[in-house]
CSV table of C-alpha atoms in Angstrom, one decimal:
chain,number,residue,atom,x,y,z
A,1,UNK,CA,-129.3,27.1,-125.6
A,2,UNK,CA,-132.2,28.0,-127.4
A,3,UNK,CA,-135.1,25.5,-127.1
A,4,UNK,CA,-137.6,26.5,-130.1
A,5,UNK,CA,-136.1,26.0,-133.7
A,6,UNK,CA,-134.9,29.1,-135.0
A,7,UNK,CA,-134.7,30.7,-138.6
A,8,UNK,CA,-132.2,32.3,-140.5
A,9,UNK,CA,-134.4,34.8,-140.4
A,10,UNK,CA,-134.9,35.7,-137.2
A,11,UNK,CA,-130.6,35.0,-137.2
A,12,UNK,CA,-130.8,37.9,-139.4
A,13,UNK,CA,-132.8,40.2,-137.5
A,14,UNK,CA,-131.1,38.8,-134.0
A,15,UNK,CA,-127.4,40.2,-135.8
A,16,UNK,CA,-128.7,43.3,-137.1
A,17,UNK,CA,-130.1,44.3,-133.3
A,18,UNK,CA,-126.9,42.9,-132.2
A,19,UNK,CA,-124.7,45.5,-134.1
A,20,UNK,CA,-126.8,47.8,-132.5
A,21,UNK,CA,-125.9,46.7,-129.2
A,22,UNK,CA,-128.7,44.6,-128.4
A,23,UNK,CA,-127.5,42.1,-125.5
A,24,UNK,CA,-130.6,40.1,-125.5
A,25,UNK,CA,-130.8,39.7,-129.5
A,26,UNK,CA,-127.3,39.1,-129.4
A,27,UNK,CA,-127.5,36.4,-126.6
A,28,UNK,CA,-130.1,34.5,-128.9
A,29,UNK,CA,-128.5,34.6,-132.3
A,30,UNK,CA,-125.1,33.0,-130.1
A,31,UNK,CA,-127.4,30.1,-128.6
A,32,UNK,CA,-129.3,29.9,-131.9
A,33,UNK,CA,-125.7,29.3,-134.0
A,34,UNK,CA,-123.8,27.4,-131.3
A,35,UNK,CA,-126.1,23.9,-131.7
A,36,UNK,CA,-126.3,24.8,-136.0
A,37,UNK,CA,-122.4,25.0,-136.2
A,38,UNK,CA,-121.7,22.4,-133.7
A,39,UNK,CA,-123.9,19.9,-136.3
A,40,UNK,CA,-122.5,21.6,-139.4
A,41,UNK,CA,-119.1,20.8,-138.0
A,42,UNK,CA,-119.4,17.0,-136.5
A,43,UNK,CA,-120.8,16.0,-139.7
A,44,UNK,CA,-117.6,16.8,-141.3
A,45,UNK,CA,-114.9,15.7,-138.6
A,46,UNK,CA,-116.7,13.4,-136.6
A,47,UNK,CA,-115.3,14.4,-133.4
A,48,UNK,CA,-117.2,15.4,-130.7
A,49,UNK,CA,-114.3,17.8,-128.8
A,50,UNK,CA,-113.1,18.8,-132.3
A,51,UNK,CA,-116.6,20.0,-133.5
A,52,UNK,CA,-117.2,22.2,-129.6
A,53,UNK,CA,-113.6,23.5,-130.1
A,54,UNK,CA,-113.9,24.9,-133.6
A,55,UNK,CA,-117.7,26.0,-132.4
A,56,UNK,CA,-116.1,28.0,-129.5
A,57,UNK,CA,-113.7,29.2,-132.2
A,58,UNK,CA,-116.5,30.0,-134.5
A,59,UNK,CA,-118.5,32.2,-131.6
A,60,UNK,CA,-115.4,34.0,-130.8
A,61,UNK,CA,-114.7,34.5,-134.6
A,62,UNK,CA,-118.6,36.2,-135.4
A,63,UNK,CA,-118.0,38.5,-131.9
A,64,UNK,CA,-114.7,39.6,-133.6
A,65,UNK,CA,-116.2,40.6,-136.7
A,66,UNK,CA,-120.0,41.2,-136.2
A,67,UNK,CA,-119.1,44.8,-137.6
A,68,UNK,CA,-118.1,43.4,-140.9
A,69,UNK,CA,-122.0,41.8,-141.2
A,70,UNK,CA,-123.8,43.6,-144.0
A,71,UNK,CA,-127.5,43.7,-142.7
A,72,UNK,CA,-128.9,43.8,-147.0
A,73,UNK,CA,-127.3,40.2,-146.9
A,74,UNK,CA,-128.2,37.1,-145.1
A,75,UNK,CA,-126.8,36.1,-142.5
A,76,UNK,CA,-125.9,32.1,-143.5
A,77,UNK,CA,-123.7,32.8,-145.9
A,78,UNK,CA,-121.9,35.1,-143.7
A,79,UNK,CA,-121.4,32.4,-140.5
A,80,UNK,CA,-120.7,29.5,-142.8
A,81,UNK,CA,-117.5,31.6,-144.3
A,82,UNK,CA,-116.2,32.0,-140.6
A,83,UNK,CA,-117.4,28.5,-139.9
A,84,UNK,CA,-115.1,27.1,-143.0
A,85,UNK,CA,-112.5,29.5,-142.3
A,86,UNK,CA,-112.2,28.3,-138.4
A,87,UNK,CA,-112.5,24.6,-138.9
A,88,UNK,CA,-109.7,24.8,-142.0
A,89,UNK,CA,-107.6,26.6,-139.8
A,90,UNK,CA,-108.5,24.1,-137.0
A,91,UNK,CA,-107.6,21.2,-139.0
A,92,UNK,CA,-104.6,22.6,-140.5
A,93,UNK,CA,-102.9,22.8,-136.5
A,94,UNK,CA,-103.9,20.0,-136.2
A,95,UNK,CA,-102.2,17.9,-138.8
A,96,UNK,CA,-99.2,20.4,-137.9
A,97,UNK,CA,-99.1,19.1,-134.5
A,98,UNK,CA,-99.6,15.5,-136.5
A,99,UNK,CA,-102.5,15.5,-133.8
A,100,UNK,CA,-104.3,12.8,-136.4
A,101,UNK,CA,-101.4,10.3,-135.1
A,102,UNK,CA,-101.7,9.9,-131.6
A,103,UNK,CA,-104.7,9.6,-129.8
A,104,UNK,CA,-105.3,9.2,-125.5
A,105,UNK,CA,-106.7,6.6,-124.0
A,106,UNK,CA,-108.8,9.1,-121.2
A,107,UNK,CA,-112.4,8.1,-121.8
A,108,UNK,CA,-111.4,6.4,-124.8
A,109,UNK,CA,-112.6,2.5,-123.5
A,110,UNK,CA,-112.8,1.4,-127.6
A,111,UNK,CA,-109.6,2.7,-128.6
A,112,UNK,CA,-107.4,1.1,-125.0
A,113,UNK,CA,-109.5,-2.6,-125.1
A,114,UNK,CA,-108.1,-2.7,-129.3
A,115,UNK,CA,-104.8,-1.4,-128.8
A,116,UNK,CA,-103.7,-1.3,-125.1
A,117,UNK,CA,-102.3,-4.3,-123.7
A,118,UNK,CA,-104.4,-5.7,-121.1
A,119,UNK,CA,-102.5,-6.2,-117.6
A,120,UNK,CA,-104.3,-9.5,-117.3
A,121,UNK,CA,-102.0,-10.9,-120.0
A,122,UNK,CA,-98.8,-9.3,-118.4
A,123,UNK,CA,-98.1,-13.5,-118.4
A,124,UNK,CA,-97.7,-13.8,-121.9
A,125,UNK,CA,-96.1,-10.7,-122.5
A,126,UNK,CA,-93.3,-12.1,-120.3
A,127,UNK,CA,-93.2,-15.7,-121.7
A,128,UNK,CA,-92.6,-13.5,-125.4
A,129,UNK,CA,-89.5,-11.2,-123.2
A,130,UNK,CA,-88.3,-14.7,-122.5
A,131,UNK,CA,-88.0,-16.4,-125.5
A,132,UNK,CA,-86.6,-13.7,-127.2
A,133,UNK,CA,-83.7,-13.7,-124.4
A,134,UNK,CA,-82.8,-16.7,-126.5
A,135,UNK,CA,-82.2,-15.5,-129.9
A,136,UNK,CA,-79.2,-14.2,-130.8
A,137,UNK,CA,-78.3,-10.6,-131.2
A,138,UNK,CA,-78.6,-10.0,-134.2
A,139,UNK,CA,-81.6,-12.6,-134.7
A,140,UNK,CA,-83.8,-10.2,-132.2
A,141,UNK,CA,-82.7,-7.2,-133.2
A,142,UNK,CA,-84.4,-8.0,-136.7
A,143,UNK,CA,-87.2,-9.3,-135.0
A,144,UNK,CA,-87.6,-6.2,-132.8
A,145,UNK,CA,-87.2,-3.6,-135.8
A,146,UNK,CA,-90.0,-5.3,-137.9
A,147,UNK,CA,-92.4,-6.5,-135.9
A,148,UNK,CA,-92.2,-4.4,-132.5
A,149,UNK,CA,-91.1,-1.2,-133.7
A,150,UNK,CA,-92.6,-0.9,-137.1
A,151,UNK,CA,-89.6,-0.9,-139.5
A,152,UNK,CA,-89.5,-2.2,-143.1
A,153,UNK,CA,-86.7,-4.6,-143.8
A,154,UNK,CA,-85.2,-2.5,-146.2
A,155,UNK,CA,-84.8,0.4,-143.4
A,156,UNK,CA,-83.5,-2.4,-141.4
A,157,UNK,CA,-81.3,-4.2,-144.0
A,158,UNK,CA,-79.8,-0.4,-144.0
A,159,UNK,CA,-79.1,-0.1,-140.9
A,160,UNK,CA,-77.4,-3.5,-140.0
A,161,UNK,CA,-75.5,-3.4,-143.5
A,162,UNK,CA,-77.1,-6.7,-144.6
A,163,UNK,CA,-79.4,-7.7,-148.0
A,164,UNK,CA,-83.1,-6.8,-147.5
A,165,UNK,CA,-83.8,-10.6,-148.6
A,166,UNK,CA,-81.6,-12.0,-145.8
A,167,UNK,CA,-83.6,-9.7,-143.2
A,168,UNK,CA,-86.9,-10.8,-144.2
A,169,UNK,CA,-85.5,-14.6,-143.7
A,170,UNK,CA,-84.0,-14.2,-140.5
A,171,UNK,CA,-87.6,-12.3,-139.2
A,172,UNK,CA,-89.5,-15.0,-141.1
A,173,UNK,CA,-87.3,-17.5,-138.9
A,174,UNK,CA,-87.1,-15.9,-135.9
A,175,UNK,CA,-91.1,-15.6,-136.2
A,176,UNK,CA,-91.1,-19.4,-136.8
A,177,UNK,CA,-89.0,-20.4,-133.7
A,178,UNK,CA,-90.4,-18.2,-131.3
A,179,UNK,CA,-93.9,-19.6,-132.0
A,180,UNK,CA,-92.5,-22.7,-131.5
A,181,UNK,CA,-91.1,-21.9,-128.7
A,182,UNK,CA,-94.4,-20.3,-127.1
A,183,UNK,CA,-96.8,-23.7,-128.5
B,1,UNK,CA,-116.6,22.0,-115.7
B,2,UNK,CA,-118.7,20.6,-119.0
B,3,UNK,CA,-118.4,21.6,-122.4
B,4,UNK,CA,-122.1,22.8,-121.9
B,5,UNK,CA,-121.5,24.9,-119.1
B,6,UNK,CA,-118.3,26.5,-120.9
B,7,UNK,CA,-120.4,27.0,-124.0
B,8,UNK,CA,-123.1,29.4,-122.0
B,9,UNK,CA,-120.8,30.9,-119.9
B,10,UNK,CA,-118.6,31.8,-123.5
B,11,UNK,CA,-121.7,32.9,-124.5
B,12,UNK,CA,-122.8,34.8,-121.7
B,13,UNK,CA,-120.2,36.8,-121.2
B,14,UNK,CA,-119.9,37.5,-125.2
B,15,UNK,CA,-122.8,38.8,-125.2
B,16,UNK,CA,-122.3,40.7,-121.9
B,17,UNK,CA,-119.2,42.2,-123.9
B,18,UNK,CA,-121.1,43.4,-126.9
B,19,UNK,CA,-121.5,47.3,-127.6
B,20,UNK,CA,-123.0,49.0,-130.1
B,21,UNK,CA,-120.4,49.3,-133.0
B,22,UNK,CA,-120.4,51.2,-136.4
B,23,UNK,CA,-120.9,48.8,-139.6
B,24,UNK,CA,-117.7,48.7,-141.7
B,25,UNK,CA,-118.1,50.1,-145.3
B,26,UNK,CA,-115.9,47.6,-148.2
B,27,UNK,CA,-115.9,51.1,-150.5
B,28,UNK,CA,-114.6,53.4,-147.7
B,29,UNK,CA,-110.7,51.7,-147.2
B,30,UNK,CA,-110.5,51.3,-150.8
B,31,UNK,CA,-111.2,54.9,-151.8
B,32,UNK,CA,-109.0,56.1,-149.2
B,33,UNK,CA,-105.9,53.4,-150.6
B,34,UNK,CA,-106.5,54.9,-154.3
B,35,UNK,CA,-106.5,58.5,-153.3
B,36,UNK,CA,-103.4,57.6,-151.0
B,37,UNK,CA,-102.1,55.8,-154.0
B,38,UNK,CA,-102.7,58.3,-157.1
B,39,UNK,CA,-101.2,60.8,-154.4
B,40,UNK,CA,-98.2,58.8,-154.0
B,41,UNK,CA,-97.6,58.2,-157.6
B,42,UNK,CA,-98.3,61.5,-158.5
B,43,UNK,CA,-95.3,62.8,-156.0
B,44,UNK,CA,-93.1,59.7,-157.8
B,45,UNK,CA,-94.2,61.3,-161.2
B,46,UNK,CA,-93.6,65.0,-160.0
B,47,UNK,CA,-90.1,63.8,-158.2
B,48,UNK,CA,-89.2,61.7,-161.6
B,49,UNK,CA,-90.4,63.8,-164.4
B,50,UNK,CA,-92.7,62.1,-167.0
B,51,UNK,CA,-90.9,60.9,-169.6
B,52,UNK,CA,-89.8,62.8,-172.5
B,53,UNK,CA,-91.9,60.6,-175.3
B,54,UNK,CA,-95.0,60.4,-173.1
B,55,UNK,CA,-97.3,62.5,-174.8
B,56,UNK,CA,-96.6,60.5,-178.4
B,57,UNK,CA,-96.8,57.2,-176.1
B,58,UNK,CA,-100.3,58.1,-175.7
B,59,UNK,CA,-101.3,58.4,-179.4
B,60,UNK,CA,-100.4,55.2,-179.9
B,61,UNK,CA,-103.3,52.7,-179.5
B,62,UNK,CA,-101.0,49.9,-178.2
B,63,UNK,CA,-99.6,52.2,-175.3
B,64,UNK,CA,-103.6,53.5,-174.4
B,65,UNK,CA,-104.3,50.0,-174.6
B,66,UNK,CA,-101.9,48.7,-172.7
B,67,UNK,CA,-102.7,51.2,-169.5
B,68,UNK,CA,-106.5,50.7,-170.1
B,69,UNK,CA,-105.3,46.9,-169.0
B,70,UNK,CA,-103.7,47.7,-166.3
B,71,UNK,CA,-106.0,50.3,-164.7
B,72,UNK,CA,-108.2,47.6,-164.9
B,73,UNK,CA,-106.3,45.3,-163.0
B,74,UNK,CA,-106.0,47.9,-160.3
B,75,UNK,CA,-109.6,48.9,-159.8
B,76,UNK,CA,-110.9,45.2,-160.0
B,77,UNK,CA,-108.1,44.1,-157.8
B,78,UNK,CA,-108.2,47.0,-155.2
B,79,UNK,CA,-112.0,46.5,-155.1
B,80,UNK,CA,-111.4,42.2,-154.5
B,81,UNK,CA,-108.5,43.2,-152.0
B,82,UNK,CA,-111.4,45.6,-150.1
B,83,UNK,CA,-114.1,42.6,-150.6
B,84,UNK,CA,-112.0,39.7,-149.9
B,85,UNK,CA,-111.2,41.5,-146.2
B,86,UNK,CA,-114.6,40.9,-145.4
B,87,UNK,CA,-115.9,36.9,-144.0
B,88,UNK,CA,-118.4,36.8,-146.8
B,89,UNK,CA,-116.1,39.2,-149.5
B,90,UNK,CA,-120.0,40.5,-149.8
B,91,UNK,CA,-120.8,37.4,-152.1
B,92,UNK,CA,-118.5,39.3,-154.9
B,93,UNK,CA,-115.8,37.0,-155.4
B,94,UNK,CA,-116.8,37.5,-159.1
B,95,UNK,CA,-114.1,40.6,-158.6
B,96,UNK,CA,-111.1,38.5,-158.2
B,97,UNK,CA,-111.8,36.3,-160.6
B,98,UNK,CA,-111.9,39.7,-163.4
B,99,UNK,CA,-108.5,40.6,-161.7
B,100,UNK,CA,-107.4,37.1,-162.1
B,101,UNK,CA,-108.2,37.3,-165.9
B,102,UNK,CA,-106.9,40.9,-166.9
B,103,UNK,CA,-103.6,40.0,-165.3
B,104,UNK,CA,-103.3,36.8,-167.6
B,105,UNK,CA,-104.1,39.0,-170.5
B,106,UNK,CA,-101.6,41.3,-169.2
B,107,UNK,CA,-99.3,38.7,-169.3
B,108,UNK,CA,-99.8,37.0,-172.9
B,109,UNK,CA,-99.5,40.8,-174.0
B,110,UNK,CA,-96.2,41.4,-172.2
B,111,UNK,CA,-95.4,38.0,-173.5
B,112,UNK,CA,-96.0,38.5,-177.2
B,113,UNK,CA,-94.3,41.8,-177.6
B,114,UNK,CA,-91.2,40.1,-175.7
B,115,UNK,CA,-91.8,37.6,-179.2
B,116,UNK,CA,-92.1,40.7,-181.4
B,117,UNK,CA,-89.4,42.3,-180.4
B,118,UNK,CA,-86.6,39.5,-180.1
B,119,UNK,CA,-86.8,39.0,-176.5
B,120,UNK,CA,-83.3,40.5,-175.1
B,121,UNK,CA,-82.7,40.1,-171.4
B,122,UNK,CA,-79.2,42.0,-172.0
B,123,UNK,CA,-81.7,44.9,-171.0
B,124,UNK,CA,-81.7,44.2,-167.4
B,125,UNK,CA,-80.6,46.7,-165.0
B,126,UNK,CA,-80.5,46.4,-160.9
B,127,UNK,CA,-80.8,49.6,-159.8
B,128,UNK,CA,-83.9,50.2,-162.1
B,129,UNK,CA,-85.8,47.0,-159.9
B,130,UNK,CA,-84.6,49.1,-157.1
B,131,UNK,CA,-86.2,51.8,-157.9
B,132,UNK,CA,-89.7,49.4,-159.1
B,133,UNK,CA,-89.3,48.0,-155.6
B,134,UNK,CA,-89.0,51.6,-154.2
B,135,UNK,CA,-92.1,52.7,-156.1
B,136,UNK,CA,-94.5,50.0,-154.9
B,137,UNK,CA,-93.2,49.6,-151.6
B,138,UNK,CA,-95.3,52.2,-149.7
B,139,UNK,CA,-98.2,51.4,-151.4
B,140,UNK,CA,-97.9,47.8,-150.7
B,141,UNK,CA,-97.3,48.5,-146.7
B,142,UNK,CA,-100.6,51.1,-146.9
B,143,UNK,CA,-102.9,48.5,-148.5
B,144,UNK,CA,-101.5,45.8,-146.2
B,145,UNK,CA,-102.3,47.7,-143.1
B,146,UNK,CA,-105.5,48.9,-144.6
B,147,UNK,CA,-106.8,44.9,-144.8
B,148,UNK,CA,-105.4,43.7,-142.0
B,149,UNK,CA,-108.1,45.0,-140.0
B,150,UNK,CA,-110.4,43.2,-141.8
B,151,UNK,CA,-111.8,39.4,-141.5
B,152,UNK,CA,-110.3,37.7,-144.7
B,153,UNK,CA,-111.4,34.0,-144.6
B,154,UNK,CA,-109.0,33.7,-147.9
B,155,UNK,CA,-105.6,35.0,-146.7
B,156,UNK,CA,-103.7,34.1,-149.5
B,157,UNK,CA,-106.4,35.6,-151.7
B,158,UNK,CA,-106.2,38.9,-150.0
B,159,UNK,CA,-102.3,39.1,-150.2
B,160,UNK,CA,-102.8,37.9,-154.0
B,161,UNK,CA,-105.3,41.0,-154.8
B,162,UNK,CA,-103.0,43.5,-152.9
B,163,UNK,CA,-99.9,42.4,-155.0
B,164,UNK,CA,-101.4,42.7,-158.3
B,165,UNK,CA,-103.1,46.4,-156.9
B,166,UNK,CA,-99.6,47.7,-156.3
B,167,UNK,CA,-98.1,45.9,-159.3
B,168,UNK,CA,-100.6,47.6,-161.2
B,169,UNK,CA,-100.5,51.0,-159.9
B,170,UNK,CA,-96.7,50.5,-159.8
B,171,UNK,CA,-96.8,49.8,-163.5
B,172,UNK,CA,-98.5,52.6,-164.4
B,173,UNK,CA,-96.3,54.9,-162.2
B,174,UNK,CA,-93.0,53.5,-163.8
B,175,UNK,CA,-94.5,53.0,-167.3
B,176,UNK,CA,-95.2,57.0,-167.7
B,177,UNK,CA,-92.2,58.0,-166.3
B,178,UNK,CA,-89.1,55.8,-166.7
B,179,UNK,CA,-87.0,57.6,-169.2
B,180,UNK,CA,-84.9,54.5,-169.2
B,181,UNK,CA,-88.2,52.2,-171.6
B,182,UNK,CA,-87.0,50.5,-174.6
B,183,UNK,CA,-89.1,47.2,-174.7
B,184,UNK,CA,-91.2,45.0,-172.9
B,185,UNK,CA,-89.1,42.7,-171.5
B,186,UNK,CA,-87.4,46.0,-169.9
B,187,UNK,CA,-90.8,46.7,-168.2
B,188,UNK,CA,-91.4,43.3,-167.4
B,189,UNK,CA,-88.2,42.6,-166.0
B,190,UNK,CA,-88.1,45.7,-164.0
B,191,UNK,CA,-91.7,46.9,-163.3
B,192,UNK,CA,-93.5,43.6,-162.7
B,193,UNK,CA,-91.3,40.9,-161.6
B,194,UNK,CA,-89.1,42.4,-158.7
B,195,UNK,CA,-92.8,43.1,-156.9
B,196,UNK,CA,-94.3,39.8,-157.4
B,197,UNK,CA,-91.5,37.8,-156.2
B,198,UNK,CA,-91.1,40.2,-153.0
B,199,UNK,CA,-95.4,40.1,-153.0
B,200,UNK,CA,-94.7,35.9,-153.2
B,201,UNK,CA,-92.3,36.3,-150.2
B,202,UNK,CA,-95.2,38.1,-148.5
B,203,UNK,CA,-97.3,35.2,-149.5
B,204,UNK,CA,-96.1,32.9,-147.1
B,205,UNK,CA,-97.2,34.6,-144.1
B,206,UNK,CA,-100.5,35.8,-145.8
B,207,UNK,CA,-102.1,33.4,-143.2
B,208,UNK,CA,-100.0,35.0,-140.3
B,209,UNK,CA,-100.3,39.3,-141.5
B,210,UNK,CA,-104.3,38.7,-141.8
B,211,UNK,CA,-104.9,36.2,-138.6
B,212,UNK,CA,-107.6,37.7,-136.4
């Protein structure tokens, strides 16, 4: 990466030798972008392996199309259209591949100590299996749908052919007597 | 391997890649498409014959105006079609946006003469839309090949600009020689709107024709 701070200036002159065929120029104004769109990008997305994705993307993008550079214009303007272009497209795959739903837990310590269950309570996990044995079947099947699975009572109600009202009762109670049953 | 070290070696062997390469021109593609074009249409207008009441047409203000309009729309739209397949469009998306506008006020007049004159859709026919289709079609592929080699950072844009070029060159093509014109709502009907729903078909894969 380039270690002095460059200007858009010099970015300009860098691409112009570049189109020219300029290897060394060329090799500067790539190390002289990479760290501006990498910042440019993070600010936006806050995501460190987004932002050096859609930078890769972004370096691959002004190779492409270096030709299409007008030297009479700056050279800003020029990157940040490929820059927005790239990270729209970026984002747009990923909310296609719903991508902004799941997440791993690789690296991700935060993330696994909120929302991972932690082996060392594997105890209490087992008391909950338990007491849930039990309830009846319907009683826990309620109780699994809204509170383990995520369902709302009316997609619930709908699915066991029962009022909405009597399905948030019989979770409310099932809530009750398994807390009960865990004191 | 770290993100660094894939980031210089991306780099390095970009730049190792690069060769001296000739600077695209936004005017060249877009002369080349309207001499194509006026070619084109001018084998349509030799094939078809102008139409019988074409020299009187253009005596009448309303008729000059209404082609002034639309060559405009074709010249400002051709040029934002050649500019928009550029990253930057060349700062000039000022273009589009004078396309945009002369098509709107090619719109309110087509609407106002459909008012004028009663508005009858009895008038529709399909074999003329075949034939409107039939006129714009080659065109349409030529400036669509012609852009995709660009860099359009607005897809949709681009595939906008090229439909209303070939709408309006089609336009003009049918308007001077379809013997078959007895109002506005005809031309509408059969010029314009068989193109821009097949153009808004194309629309949807705007992102997919232009992806580099």
């Amino acid at each position: 990466m380039a270690l002095k701070q460059s200007t858009s200036d010099e970015w300009t002159e860098w691409a112009i030798a570049a189109q020219q065929g300029d290897k060394r120029a060329y090799n500067n104004l790539l190390n002289a972008i990479a760290p501006y769109v990498r910042n440019v990008v993070i600010k936006t997305l806050s995501n460190q392996d987004a932002a050096e994705d859609i930078m890769q993307e972004v370096l691959i993008s002004v190779h492409k199309s270096l030709a299409s550079y007008s030297p009479e214009r700056p050279f800003k303007p020029w990157l940040m259209a490929i820059m927005n272009f790239r990270r729209t497209d970026y984002l747009r795959k990923h909310y296609a591949r719903r991508e902004d739903k799941t997440t791993t837990t690789d690296e991700n310590y935060e993330f696994e100590a909120a929302n991972v269950t932690n082996p060392t309570h594997l105890g209490e996990l087992k008391d909950i299996e338990a007491a849930m044995e039990g309830l009846s079947d319907d009683h826990r099947k309620i109780f699994q749908m809204i509170k383990i699975e995520g369902y709302t009572a009316k997609e619930v109600a709908n699915e066991m052919g029962m009022q909405e009202s009597a399905v948030k009762v019989s979770a409310h109670r099932t809530m009750k007597k398994l807390q009960g049953m865990l004191k | 391997m770290t993100k660094s070290n894939n980031i210089n070696d991306l780099i390095g062997q970009l730049s190792e890649e690069l060769e001296p390469m000739k600077k695209r021109c936004p005017y060249r593609n877009i002369a080349a498409w309207i001499i194509l074009s006026l070619v084109y249409i001018g084998g349509v207008i030799a094939y078809y014959g102008p139409k019988m009441d074409l020299i009187e047409s253009l005596t009448t203000s309303t008729f000059l105006f209404e082609m002034l309009l639309v060559l405009g729309i074709l010249g400002f739209s051709a040029m934002a079609s050649s500019f928009l397949s550029f990253p930057d469009e060349r700062q000039m998306g000022w273009i589009r946006n004078v396309a945009v506008t002369l098509f709107g006020v090619l719109l309110l007049w087509i609407f106002a003469n459909i008012v004028e004159e009663g508005g009858d859709f009895s008038v529709f026919f399909l074999g003329s839309c075949y034939k409107g289709v039939f006129v714009e079609a080659i065109p349409f592929v030529a400036l669509i090949i012609l852009t995709m080699r660009g860099h359009s950072t607005r897809p949709y844009w681009l595939m906008t600009m090229n439909v209303l070029a070939v709408s309006a060159l089609g336009w003009i093509g049918l308007r001077i020689t379809c013997a078959m014109y007895e109002s506005m709502i005809y031309s509408f009907l059969h010029y314009l709107l068989p193109f821009a729903i097949l153009g808004a078909a194309f629309g949807f894969f705007a992102r997919k024709i232009f992806k580099w």
